[in-house]
PDB file of C-alpha atoms in Angstrom:
ATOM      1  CA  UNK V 230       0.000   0.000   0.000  1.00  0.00           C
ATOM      2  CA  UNK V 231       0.725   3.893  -0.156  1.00  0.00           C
ATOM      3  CA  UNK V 232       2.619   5.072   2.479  1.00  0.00           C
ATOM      4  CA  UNK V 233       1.807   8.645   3.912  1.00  0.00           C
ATOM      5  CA  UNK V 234       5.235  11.110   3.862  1.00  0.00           C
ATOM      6  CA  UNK V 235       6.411  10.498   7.304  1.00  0.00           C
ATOM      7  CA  UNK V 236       5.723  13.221   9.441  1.00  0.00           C
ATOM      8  CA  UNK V 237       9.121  11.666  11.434  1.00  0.00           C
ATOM      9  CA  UNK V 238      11.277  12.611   8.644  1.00  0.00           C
ATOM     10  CA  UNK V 239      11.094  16.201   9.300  1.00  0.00           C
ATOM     11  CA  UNK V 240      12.629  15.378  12.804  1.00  0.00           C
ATOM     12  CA  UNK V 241      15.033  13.104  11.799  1.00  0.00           C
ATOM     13  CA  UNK V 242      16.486  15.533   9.048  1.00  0.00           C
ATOM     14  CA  UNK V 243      16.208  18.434  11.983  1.00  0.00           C
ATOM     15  CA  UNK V 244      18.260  21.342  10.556  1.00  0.00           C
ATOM     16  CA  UNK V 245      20.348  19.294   8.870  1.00  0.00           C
ATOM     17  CA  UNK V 246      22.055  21.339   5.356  1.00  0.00           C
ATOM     18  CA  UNK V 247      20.779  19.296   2.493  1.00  0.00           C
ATOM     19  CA  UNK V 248      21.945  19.442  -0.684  1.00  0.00           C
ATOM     20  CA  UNK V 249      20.050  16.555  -2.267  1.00  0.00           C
ATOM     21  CA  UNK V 250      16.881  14.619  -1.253  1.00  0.00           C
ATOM     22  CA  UNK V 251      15.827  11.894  -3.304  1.00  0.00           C
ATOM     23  CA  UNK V 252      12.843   9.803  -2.635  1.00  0.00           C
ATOM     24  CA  UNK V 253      11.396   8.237  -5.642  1.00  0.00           C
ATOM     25  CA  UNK V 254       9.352   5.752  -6.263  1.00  0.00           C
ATOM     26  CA  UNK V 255       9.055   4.782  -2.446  1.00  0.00           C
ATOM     27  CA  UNK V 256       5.203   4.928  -2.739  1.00  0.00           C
ATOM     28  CA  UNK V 257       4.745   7.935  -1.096  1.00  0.00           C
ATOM     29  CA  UNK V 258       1.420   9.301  -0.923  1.00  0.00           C
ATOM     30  CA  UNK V 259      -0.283  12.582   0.018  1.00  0.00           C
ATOM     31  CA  UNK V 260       0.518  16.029  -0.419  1.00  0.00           C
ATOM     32  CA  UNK V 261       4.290  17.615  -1.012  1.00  0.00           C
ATOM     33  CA  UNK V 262       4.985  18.880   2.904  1.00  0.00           C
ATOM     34  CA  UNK V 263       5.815  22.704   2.841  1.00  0.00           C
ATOM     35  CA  UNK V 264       8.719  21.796   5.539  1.00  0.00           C
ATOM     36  CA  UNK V 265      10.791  20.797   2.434  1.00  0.00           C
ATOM     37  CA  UNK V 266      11.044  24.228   1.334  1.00  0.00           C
ATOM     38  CA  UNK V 267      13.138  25.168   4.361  1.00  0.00           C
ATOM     39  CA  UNK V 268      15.932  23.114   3.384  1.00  0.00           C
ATOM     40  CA  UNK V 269      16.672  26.038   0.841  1.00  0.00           C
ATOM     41  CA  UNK V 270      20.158  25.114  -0.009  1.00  0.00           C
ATOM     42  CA  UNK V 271      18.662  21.901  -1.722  1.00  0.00           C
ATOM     43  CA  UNK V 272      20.206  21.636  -5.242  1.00  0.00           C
ATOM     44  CA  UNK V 273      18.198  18.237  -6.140  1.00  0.00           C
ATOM     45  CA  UNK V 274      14.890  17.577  -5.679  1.00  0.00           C
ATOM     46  CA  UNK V 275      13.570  14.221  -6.453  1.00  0.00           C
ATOM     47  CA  UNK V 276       9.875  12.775  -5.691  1.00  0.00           C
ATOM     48  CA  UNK V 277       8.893  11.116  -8.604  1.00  0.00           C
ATOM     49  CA  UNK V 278       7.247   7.854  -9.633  1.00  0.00           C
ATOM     50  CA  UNK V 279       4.858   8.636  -5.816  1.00  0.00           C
ATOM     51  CA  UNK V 280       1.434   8.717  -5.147  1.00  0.00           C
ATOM     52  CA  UNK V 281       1.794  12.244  -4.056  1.00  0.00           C
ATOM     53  CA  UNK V 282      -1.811  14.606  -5.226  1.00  0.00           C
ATOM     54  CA  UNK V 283      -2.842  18.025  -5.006  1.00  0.00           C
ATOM     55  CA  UNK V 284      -1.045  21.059  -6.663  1.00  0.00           C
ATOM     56  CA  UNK V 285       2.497  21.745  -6.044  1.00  0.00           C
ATOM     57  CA  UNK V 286       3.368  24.046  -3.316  1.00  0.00           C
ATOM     58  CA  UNK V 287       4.190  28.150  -4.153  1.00  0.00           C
ATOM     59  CA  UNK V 288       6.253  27.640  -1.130  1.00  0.00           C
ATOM     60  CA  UNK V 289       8.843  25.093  -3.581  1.00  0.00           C
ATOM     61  CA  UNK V 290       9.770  28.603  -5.055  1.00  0.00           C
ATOM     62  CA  UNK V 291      11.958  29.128  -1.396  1.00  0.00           C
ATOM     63  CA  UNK V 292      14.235  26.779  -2.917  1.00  0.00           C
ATOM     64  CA  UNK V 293      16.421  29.219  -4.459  1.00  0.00           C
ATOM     65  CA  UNK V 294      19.139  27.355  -4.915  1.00  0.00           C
ATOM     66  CA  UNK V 295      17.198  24.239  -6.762  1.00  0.00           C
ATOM     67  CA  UNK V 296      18.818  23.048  -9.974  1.00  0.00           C
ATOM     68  CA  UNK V 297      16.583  19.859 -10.386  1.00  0.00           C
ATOM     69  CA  UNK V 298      13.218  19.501  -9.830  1.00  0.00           C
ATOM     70  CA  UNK V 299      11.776  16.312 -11.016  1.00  0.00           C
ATOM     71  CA  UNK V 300       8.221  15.648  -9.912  1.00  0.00           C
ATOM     72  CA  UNK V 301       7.074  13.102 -12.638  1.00  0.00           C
ATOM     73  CA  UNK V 302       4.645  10.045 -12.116  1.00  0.00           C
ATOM     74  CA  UNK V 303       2.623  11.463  -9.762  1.00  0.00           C
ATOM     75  CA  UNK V 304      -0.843  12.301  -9.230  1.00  0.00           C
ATOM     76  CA  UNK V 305      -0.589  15.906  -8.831  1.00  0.00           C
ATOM     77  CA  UNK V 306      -2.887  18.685 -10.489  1.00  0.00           C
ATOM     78  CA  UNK V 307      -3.625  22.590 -10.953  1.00  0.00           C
ATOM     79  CA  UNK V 308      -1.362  25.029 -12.825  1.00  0.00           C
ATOM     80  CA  UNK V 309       2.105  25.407 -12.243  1.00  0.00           C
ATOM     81  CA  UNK V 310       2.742  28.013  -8.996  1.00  0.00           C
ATOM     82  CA  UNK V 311       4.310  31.417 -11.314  1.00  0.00           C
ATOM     83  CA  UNK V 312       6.785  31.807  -8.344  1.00  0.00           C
ATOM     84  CA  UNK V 313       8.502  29.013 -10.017  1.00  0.00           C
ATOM     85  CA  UNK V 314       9.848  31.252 -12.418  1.00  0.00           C
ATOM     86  CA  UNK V 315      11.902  33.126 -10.149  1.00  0.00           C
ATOM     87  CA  UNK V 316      13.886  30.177  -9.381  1.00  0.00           C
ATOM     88  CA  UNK V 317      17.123  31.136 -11.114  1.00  0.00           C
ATOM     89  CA  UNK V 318      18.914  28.422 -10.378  1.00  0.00           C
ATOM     90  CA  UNK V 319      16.620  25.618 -12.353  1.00  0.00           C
ATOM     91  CA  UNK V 320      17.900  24.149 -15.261  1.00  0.00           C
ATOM     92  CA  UNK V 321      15.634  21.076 -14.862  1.00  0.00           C
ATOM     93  CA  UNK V 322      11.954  20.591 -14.325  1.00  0.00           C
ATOM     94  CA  UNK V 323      10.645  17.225 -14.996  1.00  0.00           C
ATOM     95  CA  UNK V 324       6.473  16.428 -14.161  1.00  0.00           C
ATOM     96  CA  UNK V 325       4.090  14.561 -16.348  1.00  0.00           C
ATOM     97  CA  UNK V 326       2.895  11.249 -15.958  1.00  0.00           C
TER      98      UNK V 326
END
């Protein structure tokens, strides 16, 4: 079955500096958690081939330093947040199904 995005990783990861988070296909379900955009020195983001719905957060667009954003498989919806064009950093920005 799905599993929820554990609310425990957010302690666990604390205020640790991440540069990378990677958690595909893990079968992950629910929303994307707005704690993930306070890791903001994150250069890879990675949460694809989830059961993760809804729209994806305006609050992604704190990741300033993001170079890859890949969001694909999913079950997400709405129009794209336009704060994600003031991510200067992204080169990459993978989503579909």
């Amino acid at each position: 079955g799905a599993l929820e995005f554990p609310p425990t990783i957010q302690e666990k990861l604390g205020n640790s500096i991440l540069l990378g988070l990677t958690l595909r296909f893990t079968g992950l379900s629910g929303t994307i958690p707005s704690f993930i955009s306070e890791y903001t020195s994150l250069t890879t983001l990675d949460l694809s081939g989830n059961n993760l719905e809804g729209s994806i957060p305006d609050s992604l667009s704190n990741l300033t330093s993001i170079v890859h954003l890949d969001l694909h498989d999913n079950n997400l919806n709405g129009t794209l947040p336009q704060s994600l064009g003031q991510m200067s950093a992204l080169t990459a920005m993978v989503l579909g199904k």
